[in-house]
Coordinates of C-alpha atoms in Angstrom, one line a residue:
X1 CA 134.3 61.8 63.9
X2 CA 132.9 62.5 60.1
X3 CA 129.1 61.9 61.6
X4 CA 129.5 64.5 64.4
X5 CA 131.2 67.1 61.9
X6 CA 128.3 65.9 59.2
X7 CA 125.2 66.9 62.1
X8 CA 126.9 69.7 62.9
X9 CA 126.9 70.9 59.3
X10 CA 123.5 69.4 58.9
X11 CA 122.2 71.6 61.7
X12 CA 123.4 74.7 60.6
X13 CA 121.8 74.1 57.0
X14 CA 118.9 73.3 58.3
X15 CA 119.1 76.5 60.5
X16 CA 119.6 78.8 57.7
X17 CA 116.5 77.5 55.4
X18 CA 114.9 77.9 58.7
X19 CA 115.7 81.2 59.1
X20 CA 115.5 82.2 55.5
X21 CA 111.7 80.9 55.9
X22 CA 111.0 82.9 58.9
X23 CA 112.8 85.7 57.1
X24 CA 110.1 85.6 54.2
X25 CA 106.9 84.9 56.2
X26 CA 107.9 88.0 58.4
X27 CA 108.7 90.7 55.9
X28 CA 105.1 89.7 54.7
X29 CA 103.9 90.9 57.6
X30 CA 104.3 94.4 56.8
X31 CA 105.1 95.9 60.3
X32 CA 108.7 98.2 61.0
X33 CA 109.1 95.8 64.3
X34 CA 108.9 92.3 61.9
X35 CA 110.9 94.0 59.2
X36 CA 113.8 94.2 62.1
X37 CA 113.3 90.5 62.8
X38 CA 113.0 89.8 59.3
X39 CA 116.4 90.8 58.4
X40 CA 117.9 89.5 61.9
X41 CA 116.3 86.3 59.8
X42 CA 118.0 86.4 56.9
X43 CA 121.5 88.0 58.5
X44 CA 120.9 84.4 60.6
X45 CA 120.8 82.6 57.5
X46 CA 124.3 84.2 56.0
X47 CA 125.8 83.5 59.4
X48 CA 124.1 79.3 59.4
X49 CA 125.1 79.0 56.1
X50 CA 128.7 80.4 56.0
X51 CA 129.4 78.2 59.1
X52 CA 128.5 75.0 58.0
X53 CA 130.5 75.3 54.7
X54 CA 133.5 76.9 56.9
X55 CA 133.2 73.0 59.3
X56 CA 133.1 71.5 56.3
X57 CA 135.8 73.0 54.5
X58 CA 139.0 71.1 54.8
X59 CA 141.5 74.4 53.5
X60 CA 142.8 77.2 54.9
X61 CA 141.3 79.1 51.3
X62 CA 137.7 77.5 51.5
X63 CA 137.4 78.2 55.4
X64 CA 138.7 81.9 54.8
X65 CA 136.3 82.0 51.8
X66 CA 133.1 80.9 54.1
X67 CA 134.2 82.7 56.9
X68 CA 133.7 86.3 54.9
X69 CA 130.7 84.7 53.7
X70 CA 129.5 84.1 57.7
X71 CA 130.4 88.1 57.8
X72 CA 127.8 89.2 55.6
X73 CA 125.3 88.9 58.4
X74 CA 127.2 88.0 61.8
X75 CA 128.0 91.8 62.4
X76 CA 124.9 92.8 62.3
X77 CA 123.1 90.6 64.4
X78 CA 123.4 92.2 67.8
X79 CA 122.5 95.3 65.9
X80 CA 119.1 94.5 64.4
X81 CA 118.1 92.3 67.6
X82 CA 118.6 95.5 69.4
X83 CA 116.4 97.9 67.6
X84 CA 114.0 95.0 67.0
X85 CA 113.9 94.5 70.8
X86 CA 112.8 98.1 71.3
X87 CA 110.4 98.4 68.1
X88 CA 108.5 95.5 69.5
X89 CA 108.0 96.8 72.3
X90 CA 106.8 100.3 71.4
X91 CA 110.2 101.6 72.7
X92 CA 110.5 103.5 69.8
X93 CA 113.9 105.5 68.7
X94 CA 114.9 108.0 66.3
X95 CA 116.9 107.9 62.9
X96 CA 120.3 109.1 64.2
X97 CA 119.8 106.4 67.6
X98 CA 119.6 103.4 64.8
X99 CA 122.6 105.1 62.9
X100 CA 125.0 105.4 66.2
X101 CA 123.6 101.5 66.9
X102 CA 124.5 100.6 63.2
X103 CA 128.1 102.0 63.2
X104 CA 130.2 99.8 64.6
X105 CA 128.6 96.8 62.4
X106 CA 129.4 98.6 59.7
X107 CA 132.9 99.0 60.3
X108 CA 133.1 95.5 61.5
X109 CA 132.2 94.6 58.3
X110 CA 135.1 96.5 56.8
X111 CA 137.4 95.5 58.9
X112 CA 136.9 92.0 58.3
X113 CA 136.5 92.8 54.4
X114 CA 139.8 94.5 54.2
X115 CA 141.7 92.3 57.0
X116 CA 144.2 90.9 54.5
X117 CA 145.5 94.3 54.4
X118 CA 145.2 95.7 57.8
X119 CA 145.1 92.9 60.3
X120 CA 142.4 94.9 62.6
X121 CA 140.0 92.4 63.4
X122 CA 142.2 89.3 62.9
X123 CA 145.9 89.1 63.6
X124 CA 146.2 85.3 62.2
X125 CA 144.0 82.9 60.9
X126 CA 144.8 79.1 60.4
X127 CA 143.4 76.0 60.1
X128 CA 144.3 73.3 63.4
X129 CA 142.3 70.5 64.4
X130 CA 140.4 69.6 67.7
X131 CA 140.7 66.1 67.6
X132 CA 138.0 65.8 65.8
X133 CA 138.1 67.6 62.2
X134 CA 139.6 70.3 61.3
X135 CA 138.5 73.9 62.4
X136 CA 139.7 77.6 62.0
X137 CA 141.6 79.1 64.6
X138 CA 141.8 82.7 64.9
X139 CA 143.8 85.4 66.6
X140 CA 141.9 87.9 67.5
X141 CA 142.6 91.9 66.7
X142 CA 141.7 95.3 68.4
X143 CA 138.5 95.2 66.8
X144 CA 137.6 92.2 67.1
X145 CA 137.1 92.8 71.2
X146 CA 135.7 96.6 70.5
X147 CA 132.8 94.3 68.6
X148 CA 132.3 91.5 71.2
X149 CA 132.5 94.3 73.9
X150 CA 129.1 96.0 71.6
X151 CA 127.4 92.2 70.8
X152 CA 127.5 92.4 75.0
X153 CA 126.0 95.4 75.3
X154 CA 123.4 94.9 73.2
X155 CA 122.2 91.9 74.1
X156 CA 122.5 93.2 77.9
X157 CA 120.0 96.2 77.1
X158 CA 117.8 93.8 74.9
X159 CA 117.6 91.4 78.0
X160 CA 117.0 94.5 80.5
X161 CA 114.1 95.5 78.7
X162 CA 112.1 92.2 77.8
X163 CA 112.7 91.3 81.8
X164 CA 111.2 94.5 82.4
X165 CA 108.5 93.5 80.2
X166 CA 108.2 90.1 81.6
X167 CA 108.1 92.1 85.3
X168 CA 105.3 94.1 84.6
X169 CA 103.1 91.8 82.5
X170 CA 100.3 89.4 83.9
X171 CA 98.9 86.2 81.9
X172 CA 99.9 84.5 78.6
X173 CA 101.8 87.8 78.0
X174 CA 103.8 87.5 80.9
X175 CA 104.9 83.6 80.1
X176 CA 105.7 84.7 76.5
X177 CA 107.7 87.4 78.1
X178 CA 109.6 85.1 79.5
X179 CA 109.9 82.9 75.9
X180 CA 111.5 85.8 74.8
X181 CA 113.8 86.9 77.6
X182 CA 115.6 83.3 77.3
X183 CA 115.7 83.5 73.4
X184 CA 117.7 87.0 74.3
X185 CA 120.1 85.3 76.9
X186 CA 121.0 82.2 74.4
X187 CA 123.2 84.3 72.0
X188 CA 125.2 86.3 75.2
X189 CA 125.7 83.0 76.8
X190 CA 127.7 81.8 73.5
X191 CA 129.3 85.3 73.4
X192 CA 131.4 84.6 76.9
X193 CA 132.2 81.3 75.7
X194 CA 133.8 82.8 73.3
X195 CA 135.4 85.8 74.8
X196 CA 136.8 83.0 77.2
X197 CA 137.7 80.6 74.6
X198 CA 135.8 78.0 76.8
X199 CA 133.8 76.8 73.7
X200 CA 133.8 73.0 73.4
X201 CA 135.7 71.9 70.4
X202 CA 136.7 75.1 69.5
X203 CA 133.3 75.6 68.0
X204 CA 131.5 78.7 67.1
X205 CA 128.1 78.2 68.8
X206 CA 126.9 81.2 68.1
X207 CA 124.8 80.1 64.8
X208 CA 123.3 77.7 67.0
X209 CA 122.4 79.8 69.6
X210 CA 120.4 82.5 67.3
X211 CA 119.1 79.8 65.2
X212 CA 117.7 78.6 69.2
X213 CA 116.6 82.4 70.0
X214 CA 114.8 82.7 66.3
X215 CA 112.8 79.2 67.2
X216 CA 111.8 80.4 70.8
X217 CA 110.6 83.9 69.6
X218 CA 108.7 81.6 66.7
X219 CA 106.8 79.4 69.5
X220 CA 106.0 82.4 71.4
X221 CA 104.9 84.1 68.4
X222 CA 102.5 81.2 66.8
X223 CA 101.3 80.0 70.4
X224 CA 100.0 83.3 71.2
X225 CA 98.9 83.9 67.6
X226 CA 95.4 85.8 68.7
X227 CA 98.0 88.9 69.7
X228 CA 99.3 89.2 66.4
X229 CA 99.7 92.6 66.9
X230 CA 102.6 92.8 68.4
X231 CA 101.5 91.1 71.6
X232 CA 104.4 92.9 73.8
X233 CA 103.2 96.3 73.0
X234 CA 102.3 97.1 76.3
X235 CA 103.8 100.0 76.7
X236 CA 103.2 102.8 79.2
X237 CA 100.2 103.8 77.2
X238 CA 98.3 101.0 78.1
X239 CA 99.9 100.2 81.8
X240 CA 99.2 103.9 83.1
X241 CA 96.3 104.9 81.2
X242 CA 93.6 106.1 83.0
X243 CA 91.5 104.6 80.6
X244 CA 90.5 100.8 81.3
X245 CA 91.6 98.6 78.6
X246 CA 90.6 94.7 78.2
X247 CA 91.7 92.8 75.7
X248 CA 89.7 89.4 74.6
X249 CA 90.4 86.6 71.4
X250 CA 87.7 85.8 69.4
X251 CA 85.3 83.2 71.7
X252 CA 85.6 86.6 74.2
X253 CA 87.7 84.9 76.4
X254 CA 89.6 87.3 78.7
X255 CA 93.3 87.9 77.2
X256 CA 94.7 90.9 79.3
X257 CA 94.2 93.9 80.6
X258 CA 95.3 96.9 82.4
X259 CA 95.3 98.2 86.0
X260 CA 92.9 101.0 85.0
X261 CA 90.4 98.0 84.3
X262 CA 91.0 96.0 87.8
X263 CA 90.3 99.7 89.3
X264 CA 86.8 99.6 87.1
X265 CA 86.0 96.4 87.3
X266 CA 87.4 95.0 90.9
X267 CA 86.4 90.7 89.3
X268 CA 89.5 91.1 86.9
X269 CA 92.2 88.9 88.8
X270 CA 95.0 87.2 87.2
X271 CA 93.2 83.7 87.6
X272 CA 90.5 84.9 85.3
X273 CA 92.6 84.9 82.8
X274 CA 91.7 82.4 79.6
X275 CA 87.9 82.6 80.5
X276 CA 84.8 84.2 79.1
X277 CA 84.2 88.0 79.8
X278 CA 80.2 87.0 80.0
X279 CA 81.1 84.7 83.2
X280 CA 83.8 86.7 84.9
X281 CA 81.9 90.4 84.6
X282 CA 78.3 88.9 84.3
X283 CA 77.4 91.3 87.1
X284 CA 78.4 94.3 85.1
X285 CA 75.4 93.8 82.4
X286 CA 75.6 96.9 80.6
X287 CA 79.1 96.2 80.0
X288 CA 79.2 93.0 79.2
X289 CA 76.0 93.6 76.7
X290 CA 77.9 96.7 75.0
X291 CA 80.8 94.0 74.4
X292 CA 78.9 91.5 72.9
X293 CA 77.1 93.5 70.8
X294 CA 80.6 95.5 69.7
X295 CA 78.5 99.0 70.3
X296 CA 79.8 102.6 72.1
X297 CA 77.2 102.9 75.1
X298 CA 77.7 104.7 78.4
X299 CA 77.5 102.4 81.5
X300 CA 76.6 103.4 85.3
X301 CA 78.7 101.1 87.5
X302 CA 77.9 101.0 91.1
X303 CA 81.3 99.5 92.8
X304 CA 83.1 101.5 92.2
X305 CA 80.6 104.1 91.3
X306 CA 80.9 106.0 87.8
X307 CA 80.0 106.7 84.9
X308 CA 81.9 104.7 81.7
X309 CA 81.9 105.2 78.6
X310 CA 82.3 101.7 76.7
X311 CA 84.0 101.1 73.3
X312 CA 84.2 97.6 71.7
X313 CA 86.6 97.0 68.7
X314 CA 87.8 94.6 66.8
X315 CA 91.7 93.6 66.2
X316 CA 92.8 92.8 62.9
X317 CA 95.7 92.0 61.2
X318 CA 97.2 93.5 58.0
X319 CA 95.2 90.9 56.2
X320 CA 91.8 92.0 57.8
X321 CA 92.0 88.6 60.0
X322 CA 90.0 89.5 63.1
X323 CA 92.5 88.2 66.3
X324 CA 90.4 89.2 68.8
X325 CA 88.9 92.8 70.3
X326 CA 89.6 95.5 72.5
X327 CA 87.2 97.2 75.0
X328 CA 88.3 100.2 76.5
X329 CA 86.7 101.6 79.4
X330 CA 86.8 105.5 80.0
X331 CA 85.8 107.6 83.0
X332 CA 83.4 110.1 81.9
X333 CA 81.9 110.5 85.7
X334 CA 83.0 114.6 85.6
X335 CA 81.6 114.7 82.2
X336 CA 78.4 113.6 83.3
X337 CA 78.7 115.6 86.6
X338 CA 79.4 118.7 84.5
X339 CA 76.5 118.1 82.0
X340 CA 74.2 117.6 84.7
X341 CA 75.1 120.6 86.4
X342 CA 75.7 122.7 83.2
X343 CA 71.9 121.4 82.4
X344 CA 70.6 122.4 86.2
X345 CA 72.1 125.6 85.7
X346 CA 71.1 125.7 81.9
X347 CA 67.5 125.1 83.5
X348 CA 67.4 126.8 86.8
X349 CA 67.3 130.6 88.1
X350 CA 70.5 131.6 89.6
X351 CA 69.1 133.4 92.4
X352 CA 66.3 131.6 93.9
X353 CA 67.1 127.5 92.2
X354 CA 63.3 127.6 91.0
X355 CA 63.0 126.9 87.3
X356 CA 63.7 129.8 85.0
X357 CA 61.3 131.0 82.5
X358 CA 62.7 129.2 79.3
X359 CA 62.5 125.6 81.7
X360 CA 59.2 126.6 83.2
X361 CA 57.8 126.4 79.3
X362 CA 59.2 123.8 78.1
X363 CA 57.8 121.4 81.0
X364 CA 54.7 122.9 81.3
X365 CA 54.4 122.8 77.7
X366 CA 54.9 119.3 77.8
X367 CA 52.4 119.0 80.7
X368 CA 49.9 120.4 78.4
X369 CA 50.5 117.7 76.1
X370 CA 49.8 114.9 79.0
X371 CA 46.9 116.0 80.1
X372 CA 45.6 116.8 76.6
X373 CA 46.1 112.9 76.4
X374 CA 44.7 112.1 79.4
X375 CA 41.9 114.2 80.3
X376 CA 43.4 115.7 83.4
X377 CA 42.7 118.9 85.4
X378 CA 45.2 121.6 85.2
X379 CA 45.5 124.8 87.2
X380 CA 48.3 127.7 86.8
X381 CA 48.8 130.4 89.8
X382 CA 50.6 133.7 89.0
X383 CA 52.3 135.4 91.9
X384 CA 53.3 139.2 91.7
X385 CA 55.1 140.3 95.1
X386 CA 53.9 143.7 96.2
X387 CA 55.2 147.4 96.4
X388 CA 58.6 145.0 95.5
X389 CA 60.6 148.3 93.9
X390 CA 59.5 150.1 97.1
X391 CA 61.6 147.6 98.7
X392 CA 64.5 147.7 96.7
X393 CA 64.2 151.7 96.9
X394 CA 64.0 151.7 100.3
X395 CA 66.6 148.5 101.8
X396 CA 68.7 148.2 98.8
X397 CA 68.8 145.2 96.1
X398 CA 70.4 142.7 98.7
X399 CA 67.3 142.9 100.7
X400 CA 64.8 142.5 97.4
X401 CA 66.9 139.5 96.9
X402 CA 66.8 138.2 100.3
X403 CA 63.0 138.8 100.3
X404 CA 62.9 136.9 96.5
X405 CA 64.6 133.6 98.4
X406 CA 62.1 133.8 101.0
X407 CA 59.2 134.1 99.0
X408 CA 60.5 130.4 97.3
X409 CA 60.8 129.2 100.5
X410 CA 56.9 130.0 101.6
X411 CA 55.8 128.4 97.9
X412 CA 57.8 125.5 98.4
X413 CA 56.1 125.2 101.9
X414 CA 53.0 124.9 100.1
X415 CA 53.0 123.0 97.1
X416 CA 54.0 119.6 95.6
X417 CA 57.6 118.3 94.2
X418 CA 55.4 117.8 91.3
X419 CA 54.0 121.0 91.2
X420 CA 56.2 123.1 88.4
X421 CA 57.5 126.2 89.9
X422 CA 59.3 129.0 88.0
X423 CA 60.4 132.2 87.8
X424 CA 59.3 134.3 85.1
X425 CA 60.6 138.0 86.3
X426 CA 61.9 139.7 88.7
X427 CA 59.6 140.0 91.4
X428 CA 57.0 137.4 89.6
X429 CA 56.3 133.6 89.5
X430 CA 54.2 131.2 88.3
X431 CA 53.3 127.8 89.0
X432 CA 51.8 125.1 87.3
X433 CA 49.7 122.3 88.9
X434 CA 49.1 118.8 87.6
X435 CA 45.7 116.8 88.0
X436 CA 45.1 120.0 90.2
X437 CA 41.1 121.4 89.8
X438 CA 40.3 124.8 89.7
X439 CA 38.8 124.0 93.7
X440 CA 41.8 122.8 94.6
X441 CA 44.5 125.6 93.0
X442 CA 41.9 128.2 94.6
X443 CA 42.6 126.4 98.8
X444 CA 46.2 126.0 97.3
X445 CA 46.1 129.9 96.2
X446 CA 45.1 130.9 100.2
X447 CA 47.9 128.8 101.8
X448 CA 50.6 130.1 99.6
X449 CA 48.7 133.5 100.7
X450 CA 48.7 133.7 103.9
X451 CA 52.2 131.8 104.3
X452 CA 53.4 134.7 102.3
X453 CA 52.3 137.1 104.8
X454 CA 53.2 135.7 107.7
X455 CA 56.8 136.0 106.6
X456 CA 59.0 139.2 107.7
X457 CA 62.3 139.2 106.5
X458 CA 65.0 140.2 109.0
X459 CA 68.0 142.7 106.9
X460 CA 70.3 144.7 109.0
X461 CA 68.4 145.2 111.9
X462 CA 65.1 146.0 109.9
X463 CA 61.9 144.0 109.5
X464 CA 60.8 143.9 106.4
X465 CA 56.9 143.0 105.6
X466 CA 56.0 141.4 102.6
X467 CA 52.8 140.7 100.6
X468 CA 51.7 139.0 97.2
X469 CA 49.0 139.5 94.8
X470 CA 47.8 136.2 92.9
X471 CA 46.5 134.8 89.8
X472 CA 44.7 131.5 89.8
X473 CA 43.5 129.7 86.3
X474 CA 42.7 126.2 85.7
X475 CA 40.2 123.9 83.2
X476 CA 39.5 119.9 84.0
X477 CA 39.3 119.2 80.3
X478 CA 42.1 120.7 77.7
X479 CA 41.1 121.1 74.5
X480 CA 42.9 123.4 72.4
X481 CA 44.7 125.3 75.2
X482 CA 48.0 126.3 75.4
X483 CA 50.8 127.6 77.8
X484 CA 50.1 131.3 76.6
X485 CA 46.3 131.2 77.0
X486 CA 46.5 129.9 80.5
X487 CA 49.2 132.5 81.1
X488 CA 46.7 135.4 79.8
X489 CA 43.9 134.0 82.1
X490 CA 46.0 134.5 84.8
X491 CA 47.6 137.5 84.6
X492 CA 43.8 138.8 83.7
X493 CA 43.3 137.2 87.4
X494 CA 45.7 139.0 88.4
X495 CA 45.7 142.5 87.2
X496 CA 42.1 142.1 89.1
X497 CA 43.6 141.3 92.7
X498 CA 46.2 144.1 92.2
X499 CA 43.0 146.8 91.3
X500 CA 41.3 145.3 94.2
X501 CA 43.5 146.0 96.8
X502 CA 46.5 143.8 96.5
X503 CA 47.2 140.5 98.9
X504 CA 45.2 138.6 97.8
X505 CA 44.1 136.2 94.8
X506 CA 41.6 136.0 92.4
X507 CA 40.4 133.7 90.0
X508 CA 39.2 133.2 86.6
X509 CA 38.1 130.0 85.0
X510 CA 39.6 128.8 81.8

């Protein structure tokens, strides 16, 4: 049977150029995981290489000869497919891990260097024929089962983790998962052959089953060629972030993404997968318009309701080739929560949740400006509550402060939400009045007045009166007025209804 011995010999050639090419075009790829696969590529080759010269060898010498040739790579196989496994899959493991997984190659490869002289991994070799052509028959040593007992665990781990992988993937990544977990079964299925010398024509298909495994991972690798970034890296990182991630090729057709983003974005399904992000989350606007236009933005989402911030980037490879991009979705809802209230207490007095004075000026300054602009009336009332230290003196500072609250409540009573209401110091307010007449602030002025008055404030069994002294300003045309001159006028209005008697108000045109 020369042209059955002849393919075989062809295949394994053709395997180890194969493999010395895919050896090359990795290690160009400049990443620690394709280095690993690189040299599981070129430890291939040896392996292809040394085999086909060992079928075709018809002496004990020359199949000897290729046989250590074979053993330049084979020992290390299960090694480097190992740590490649877990390097590809951002599993990654320390110096001294690699070392303890590199050992026993290493000492295969002694053993079988120096077998003549100690017999540890081979007991016998010769040459015998299976009917066919001749082949090398070998008695296996000690060693040569501690090593196949290692090549099986290796390549059980390797399996375990890219079926967890495939488990917990969705999509394209999922069925390339699975590429790869059936390029990792090939080899161990060749290994029990072996260990139960069931191997058809006591053959040594182990070249042919990683040369298989190395074209698998090759398909999976060129057909999903837009993940070039290690497209397996889907490590806990991106499964259990809280952060949504979503990653699209370069037409912005959905690729994958994470259960953070189905929690964000409730559209992302598995059948969604393959088409464009405009169609499946053209509800989500802001998103979809921060995406496009690869720009950091904050979005409001209303189902489920948040706020997001959005962050579009692109994926490259080492050569600056864009692949596709990555958006990644994070939940700044307490941030903004926080800010807000930080800003509303920022903004707001502590005691009575009016505007303090730094808030007060600022809008009423910018008030100013708008009905500079506009030609609108403006009015500003200054309240002073009366004999107030008397209280304090007399109940204690919980009652001043109860009477403060009330006071709020009897302004509130009586003005507009667009009225701007402020306290300015302890017992003293002011309020500012947009499109508001001098007429008007003055009827405005009595109600606050009188409501005011009719309050008593109820503190430990005591009644407490209460009265106010008031301030009224106000202009229909601004000119050159500001915030300070109106607050002058007023307290000038003021100081006159306190020399007059107290409760009551008094007014002086701007």
């Amino acid at each position: 049977m020369v042209i059955l011995r002849i393919m075989l010999c062809g295949f394994l050639l053709a395997s180890g150029i194969f493999t010395l090419l895919v050896a090359i075009y990795s290690f160009r790829k400049r990443d620690p995981a394709t280095n690993y696969f690189a040299v599981f590529s070129l430890s291939i080759t040896f392996y292809s290489l040394g085999y086909a010269m060992e079928l075709y060898s018809d002496t004990l010498v020359r199949m000897r000869f290729w046989n250590f040739v074979e053993y330049i790579g084979l020992p290390f196989l299960p090694a480097l497919w190992l740590v490649f496994t877990f390097e590809y899959n951002n599993k990654h493991i320390g110096l001294i891990e690699k070392l303890c997984i590199f050992m026993i190659p290493f000492m295969t490869f002694i053993f079988r260097v120096t077998n003549s002289l100690n017999h540890f991994y081979y007991l016998s070799v010769k040459v015998t024929s299976n009917y066919y052509f001749p082949v090398l028959y070998i008695e296996k040593g000690p060693w040569y089962w501690v090593h196949a007992l290692f090549v099986t665990s290796c390549f059980i781990v390797a399996n375990y983790v890219y079926y967890a992988v495939y488990k917990k993937s969705i999509g394209p990544i999922r069925r390339q998962g699975a590429i790869l977990l059936i390029a990792s079964l090939l080899p161990w299925v060749t290994v029990v052959l072996d260990l139960l010398n069931l191997s058809p024509l006591d053959i040594d298909y182990g070249p042919f089953a990683v040369t298989s495994s190395v074209i698998l991972f090759f398909i999976a690798f060129l057909r999903y060629h837009f993940l070039n970034i290690k497209p397996l890296a889907r490590d806990k990182a991106f499964e259990l972030t809280n952060d949504g991630i979503i990653v699209l090729d370069t037409n912005y057709n959905i690729i994958d993404f994470n259960p953070s983003a189905v929690v964000i974005c409730n559209d992302l399904r598995e059948n969604v997968i393959g088409k464009d992000v405009q169609v499946v989350l053209g509800r989500y606007k802001g998103l979809v318009y921060s995406i496009l236009n690869e720009a950091e933005s904050q979005c409001d989402l209303e189902d489920p309701k948040g706020n997001y911030r959005v962050n579009t980037v692109r994926i490259l490879e080492v050569n600056h080739r864009q692949v596709g991009y990555l958006v990644t979705l994070t939940d700044i809802t307490k941030y903004v929560n926080m800010m807000q209230e930080l800003n509303h207490l920022a903004s707001r007095d502590a005691l009575t949740g009016v505007y303090n004075r730094r808030y007060f000026v600022e809008l009423s300054s910018r008030e100013i400006v708008k009905a500079k602009r506009y030609n609108h009336a403006l009015s500003l009332i200054i309240i002073d509550l009366d004999y107030f230290k008397q209280i304090n003196d007399t109940h204690g500072h919980q009652a001043g402060d109860l009477v403060l609250i009330e006071v709020v409540k009897c302004c509130r009573n009586s003005i507009r939400s667009i009225d701007i209401f402020g306290r300015f110091g302890g017992e003293e307010f002011v309020i500012l009045f947009p499109e508001t007449n001098l007429g008007e602030c003055n009827i405005i002025a009595g109600r606050i007045l009188k409501n005011i008055e009719n309050t008593i404030v109820s503190y430990e069994n005591k009644h407490i009166k209460i009265t106010a002294s008031l301030g009224v300003t106000g202009t229909n045309f601004l000119y050159n007025q500001s915030l300070d001159i109106f607050l002058k006028k007023a307290d000038q209005a003021l100081y006159q209804a306190k020399s007059e008697g107290r409760n009551c108000f008094r007014c002086l045109e701007l």
